[in-house]
Short mmCIF file of C-alpha atoms in Angstrom, two decimals:
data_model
loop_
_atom_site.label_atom_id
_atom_site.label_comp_id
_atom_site.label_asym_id
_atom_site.label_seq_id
_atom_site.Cartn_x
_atom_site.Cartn_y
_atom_site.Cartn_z
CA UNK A 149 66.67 -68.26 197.63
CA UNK A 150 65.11 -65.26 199.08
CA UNK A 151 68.11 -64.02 200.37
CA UNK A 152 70.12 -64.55 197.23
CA UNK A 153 69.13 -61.13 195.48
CA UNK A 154 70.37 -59.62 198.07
CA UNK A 155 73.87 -60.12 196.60
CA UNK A 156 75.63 -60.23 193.42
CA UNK A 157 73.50 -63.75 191.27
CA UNK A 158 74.84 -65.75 189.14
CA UNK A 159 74.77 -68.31 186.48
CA UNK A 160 77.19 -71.22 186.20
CA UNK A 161 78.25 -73.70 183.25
CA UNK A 162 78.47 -76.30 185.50
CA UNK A 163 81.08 -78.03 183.61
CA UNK A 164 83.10 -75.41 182.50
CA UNK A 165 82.51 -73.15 185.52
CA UNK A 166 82.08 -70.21 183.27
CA UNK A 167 79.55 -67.73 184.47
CA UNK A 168 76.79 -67.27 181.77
CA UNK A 169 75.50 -64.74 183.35
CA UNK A 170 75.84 -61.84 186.06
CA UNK A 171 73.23 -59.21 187.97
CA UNK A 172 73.98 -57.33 191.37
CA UNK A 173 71.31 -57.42 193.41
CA UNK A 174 68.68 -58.26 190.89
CA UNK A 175 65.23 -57.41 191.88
CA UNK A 176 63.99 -61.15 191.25
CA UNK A 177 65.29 -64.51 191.17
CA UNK A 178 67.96 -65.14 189.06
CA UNK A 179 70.27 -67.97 190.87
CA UNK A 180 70.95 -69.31 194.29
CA UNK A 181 74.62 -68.51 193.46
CA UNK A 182 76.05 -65.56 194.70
CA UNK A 183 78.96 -63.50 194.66
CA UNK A 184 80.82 -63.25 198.01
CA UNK A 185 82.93 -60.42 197.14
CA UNK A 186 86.22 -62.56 196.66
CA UNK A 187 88.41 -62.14 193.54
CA UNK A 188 91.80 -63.47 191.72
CA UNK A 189 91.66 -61.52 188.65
CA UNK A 190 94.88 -61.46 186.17
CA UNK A 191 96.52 -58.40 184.62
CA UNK A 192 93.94 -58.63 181.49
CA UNK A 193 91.48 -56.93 183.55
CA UNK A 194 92.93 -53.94 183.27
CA UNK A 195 91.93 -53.72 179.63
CA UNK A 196 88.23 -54.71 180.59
CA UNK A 197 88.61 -51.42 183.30
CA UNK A 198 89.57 -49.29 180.58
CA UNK A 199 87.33 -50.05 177.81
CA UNK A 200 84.13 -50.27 180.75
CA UNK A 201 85.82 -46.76 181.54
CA UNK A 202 86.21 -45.62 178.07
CA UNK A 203 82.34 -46.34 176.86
CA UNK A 204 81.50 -44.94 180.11
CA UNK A 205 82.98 -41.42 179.00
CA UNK A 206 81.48 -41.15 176.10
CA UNK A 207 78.01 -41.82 177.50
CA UNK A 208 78.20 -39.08 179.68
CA UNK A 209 79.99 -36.96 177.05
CA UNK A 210 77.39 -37.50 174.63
CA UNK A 211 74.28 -37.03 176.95
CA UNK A 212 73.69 -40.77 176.76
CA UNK A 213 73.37 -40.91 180.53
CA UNK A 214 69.95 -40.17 180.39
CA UNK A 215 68.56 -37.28 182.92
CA UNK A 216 70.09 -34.27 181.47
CA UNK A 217 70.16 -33.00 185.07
CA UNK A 218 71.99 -36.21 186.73
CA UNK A 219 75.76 -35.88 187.15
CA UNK A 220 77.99 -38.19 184.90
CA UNK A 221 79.10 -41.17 186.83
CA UNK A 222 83.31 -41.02 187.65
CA UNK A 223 84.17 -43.92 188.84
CA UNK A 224 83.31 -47.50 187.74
CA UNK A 225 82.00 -50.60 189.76
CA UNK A 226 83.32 -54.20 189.07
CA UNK A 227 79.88 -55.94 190.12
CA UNK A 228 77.58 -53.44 188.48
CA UNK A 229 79.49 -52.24 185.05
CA UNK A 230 82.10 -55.05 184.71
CA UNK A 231 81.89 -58.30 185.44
CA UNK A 232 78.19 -58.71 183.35
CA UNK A 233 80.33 -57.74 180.33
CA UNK A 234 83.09 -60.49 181.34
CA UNK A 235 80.38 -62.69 181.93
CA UNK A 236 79.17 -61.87 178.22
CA UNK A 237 82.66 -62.40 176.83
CA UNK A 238 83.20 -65.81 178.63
CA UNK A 239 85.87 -64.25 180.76
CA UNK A 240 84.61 -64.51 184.04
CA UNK A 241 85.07 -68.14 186.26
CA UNK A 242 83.46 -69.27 189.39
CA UNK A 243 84.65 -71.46 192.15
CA UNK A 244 81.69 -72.57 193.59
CA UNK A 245 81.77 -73.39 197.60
CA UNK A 246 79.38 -74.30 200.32
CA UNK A 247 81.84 -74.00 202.85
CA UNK A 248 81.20 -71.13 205.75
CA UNK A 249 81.04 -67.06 204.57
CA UNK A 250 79.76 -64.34 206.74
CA UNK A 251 79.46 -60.79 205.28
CA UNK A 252 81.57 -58.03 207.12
CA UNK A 253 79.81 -54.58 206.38
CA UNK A 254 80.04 -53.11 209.86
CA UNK A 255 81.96 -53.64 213.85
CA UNK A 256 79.23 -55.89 215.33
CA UNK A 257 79.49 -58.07 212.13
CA UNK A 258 83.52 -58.88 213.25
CA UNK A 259 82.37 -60.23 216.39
CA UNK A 260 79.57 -62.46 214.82
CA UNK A 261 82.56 -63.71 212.31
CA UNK A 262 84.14 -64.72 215.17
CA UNK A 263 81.71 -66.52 216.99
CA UNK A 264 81.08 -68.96 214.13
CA UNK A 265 85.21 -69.31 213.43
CA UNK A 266 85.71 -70.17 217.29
CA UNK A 267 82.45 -72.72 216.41
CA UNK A 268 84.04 -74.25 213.78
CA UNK A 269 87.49 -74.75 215.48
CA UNK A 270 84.98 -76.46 217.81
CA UNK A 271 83.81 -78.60 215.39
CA UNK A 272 87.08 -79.59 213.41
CA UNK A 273 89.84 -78.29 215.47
CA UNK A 274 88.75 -78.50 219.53
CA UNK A 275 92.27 -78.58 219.94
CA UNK A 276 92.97 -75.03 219.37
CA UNK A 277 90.55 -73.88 221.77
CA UNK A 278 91.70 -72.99 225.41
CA UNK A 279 90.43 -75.54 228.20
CA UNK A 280 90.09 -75.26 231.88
CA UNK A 281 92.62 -76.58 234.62
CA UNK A 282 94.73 -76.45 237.45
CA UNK A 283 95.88 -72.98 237.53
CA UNK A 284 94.65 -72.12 234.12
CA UNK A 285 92.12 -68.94 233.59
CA UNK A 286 88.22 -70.25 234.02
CA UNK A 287 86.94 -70.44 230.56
CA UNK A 288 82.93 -70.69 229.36
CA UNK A 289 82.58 -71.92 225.66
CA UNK A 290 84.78 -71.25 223.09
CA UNK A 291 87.75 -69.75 223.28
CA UNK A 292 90.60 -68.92 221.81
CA UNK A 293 94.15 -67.97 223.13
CA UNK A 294 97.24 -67.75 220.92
CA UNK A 295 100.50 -69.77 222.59
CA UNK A 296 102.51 -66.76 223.24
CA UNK A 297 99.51 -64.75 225.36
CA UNK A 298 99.81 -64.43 229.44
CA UNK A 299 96.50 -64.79 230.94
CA UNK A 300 96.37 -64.79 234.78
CA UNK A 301 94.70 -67.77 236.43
CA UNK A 302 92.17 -65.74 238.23
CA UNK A 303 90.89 -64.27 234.74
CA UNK A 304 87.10 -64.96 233.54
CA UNK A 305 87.46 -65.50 229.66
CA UNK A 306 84.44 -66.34 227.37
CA UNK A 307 82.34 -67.05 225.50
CA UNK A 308 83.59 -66.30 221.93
CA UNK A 309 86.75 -64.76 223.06
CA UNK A 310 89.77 -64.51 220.80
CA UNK A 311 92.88 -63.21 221.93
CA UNK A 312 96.32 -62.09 219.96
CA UNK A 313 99.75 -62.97 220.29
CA UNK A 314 101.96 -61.40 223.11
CA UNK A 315 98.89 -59.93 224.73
CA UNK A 316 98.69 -59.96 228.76
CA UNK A 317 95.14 -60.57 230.21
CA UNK A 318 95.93 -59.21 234.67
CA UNK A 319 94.30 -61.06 237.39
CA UNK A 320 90.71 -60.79 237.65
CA UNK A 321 90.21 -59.24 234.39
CA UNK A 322 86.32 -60.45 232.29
CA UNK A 323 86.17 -60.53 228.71
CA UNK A 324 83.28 -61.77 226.87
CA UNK A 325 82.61 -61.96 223.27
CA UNK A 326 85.37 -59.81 222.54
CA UNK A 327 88.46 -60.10 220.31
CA UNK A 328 92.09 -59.15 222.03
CA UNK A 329 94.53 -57.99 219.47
CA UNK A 330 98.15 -58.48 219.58
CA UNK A 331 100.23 -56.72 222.00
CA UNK A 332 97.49 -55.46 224.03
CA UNK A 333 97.36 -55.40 227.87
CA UNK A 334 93.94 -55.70 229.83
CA UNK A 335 95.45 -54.71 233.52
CA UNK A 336 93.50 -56.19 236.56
CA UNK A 337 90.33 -56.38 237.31
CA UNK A 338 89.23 -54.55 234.31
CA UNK A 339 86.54 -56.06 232.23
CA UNK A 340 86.05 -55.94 228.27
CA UNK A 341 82.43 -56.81 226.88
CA UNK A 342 81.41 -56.97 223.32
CA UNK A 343 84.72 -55.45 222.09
CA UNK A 344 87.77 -55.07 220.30
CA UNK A 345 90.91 -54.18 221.81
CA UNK A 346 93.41 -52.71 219.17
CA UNK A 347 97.15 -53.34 218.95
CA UNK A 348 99.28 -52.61 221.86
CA UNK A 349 96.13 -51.09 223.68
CA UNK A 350 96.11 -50.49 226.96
CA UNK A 351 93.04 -50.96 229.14
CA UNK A 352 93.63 -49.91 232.96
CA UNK A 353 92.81 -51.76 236.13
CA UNK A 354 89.11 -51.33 237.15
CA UNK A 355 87.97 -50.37 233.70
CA UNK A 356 84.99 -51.22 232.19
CA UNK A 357 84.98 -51.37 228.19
CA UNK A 358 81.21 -52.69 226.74
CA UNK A 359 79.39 -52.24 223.84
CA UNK A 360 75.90 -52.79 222.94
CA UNK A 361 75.57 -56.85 221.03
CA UNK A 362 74.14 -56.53 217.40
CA UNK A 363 73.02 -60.00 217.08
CA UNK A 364 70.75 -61.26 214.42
CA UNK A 365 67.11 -62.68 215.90
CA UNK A 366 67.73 -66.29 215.66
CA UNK A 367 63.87 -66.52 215.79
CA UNK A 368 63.69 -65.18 212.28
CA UNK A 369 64.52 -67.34 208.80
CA UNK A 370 67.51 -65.79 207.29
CA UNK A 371 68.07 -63.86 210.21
CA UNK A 372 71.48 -61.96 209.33
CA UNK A 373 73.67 -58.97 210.79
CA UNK A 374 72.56 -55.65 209.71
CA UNK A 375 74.38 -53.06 208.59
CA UNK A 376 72.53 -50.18 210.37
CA UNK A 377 74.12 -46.72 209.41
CA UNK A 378 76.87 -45.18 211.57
CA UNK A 379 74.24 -42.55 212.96
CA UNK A 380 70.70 -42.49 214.03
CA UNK A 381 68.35 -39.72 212.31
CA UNK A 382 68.90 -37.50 215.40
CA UNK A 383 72.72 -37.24 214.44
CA UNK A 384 73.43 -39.64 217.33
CA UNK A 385 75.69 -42.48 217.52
CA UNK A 386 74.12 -45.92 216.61
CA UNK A 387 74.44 -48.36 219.70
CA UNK A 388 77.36 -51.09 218.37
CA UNK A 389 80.38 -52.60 219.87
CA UNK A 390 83.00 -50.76 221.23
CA UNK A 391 86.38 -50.40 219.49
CA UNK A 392 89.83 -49.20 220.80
CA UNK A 393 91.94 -48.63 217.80
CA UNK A 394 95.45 -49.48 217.94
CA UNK A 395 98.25 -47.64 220.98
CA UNK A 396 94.95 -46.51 222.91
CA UNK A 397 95.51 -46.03 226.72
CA UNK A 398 92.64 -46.17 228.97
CA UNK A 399 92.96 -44.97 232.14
CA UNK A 400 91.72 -47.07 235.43
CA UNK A 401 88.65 -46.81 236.91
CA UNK A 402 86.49 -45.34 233.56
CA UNK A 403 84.14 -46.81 232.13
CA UNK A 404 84.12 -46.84 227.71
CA UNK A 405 80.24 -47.39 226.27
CA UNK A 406 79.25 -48.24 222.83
CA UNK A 407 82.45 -45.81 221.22
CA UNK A 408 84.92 -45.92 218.83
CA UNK A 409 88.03 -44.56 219.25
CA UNK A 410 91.15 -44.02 216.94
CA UNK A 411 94.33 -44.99 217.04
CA UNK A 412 97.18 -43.00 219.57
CA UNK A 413 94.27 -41.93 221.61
CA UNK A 414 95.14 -41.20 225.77
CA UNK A 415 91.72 -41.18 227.47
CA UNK A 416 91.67 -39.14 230.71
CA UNK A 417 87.81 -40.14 231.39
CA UNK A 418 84.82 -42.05 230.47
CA UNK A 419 83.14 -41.80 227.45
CA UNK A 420 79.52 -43.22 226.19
CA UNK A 421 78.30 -43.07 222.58
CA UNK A 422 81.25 -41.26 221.21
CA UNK A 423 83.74 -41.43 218.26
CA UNK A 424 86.57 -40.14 219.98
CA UNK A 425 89.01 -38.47 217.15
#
């Protein structure tokens, strides 16, 4: 409950499933209920946008915004001007789960997402998960490997490791709580650490690609992932996971800290704390 006005509240007809009523982020109580940002809306809407747009308009046209100094708003929001009104109109529905949801506001969040996914194939499908053997890669915890990756015997992988179709893990190569995207190539000995490796990346031999773990303190009730800005107040790069965007090549022997770096990027060096462009 305390958590719950953090998010969109609502309230539910519980036979009908209609919502009665709807506040984003209210700043008490309203409902346990909350919105997780998933929505099958039908062409209708569209006429809810444009009269929400419409009124909007003439509010700000008519000074009815308030502040005569504050700048009339131009765009529109579906949790804060729309879906209350729905709600009013009896046009808004809930389907009501208690089924797993993790919010995805920032890179360290993905990796958490995974981590409880790779749990619950634990749970209901153990099957899916890669096991140890006879001339199989050593593998701690949960992980995942699609059918059509090549991972060399001598490769370290886990925990909380997912890894794409048609990717090629070399001999020797580490990866821990990372995620492997399809196509991609981790040549040998390198070693990937809190991570994601784009499409078709490339990550040389010797390489060392790490970011910094944004974990939630699972001392704390409600403990959650954070979605600490992008930069600190300095101007400086926030410590998060590493990301190689998609047709990266890293070079061998480098070593690629707590960056993110965009797609169709050839790194000649190593590179800590940077968004390379």
């Amino acid at each position: 409950m305390q958590e719950s006005v953090k998010y969109g509240c609502l309230v539910e007809n519980p036979e009908t499933h209609e919502v009665l009523h709807y506040v984003e982020k209210p700043g008490t109580f309203v409902s346990s209920k909350i919105n997780t940002g998933i929505y099958l809306c039908s062409p209708d809407i569209i006429h809810d946008l444009n009269d929400v747009w419409r009124r909007q308009q003439e509010e700000n046209f008519n000074g009815g915004f308030g502040d005569i100094l504050a700048r009339p708003s131009e765009s529109i929001s579906l949790e804060h001007n729309v879906f209350s009104e729905m709600a009013s109109a009896g046009k808004l529905l809930v389907y009501y789960t208690t089924r797993f949801w993790s919010q995805i506001k920032s890179p360290g969040s993905t990796l958490y997402a995974n981590r409880h996914y790779l749990q619950l194939y634990h749970e209901t499908h153990p099957d899916r998960l890669a096991k140890n053997g006879d001339g199989l890669p050593s593998i701690i915890d949960d992980v995942f490997i699609h059918p059509t990756a090549t991972v060399h015997s001598t490769a370290m992988i886990g925990p909380n490791v997912s890894i794409g179709p048609n990717a090629t893990v070399g001999a020797g190569v580490r990866i821990k709580e990372s995620i492997v995207l399809e196509h991609a190539t981790l040549q040998d000995h390198c070693c990937v650490l809190y991570s994601i490796v784009g499409w078709n990346s490339v990550v040389g031999p010797w390489s060392r690609v790490e970011g910094t773990p944004c974990d939630p303190n699972p001392n704390k009730p409600f403990a959650k992932i954070q979605s600490v800005p992008l930069f600190n107040m300095a101007g400086k790069l926030n410590p998060s996971i590493t990301i190689l965007g998609c047709n990266v090549q890293v070079p061998g022997e480098v070593i690629i800290l707590n960056s993110v770096v965009l797609p169709h990027k050839d790194l000649a060096g190593s590179f800590k704390n940077q968004i390379i462009l």
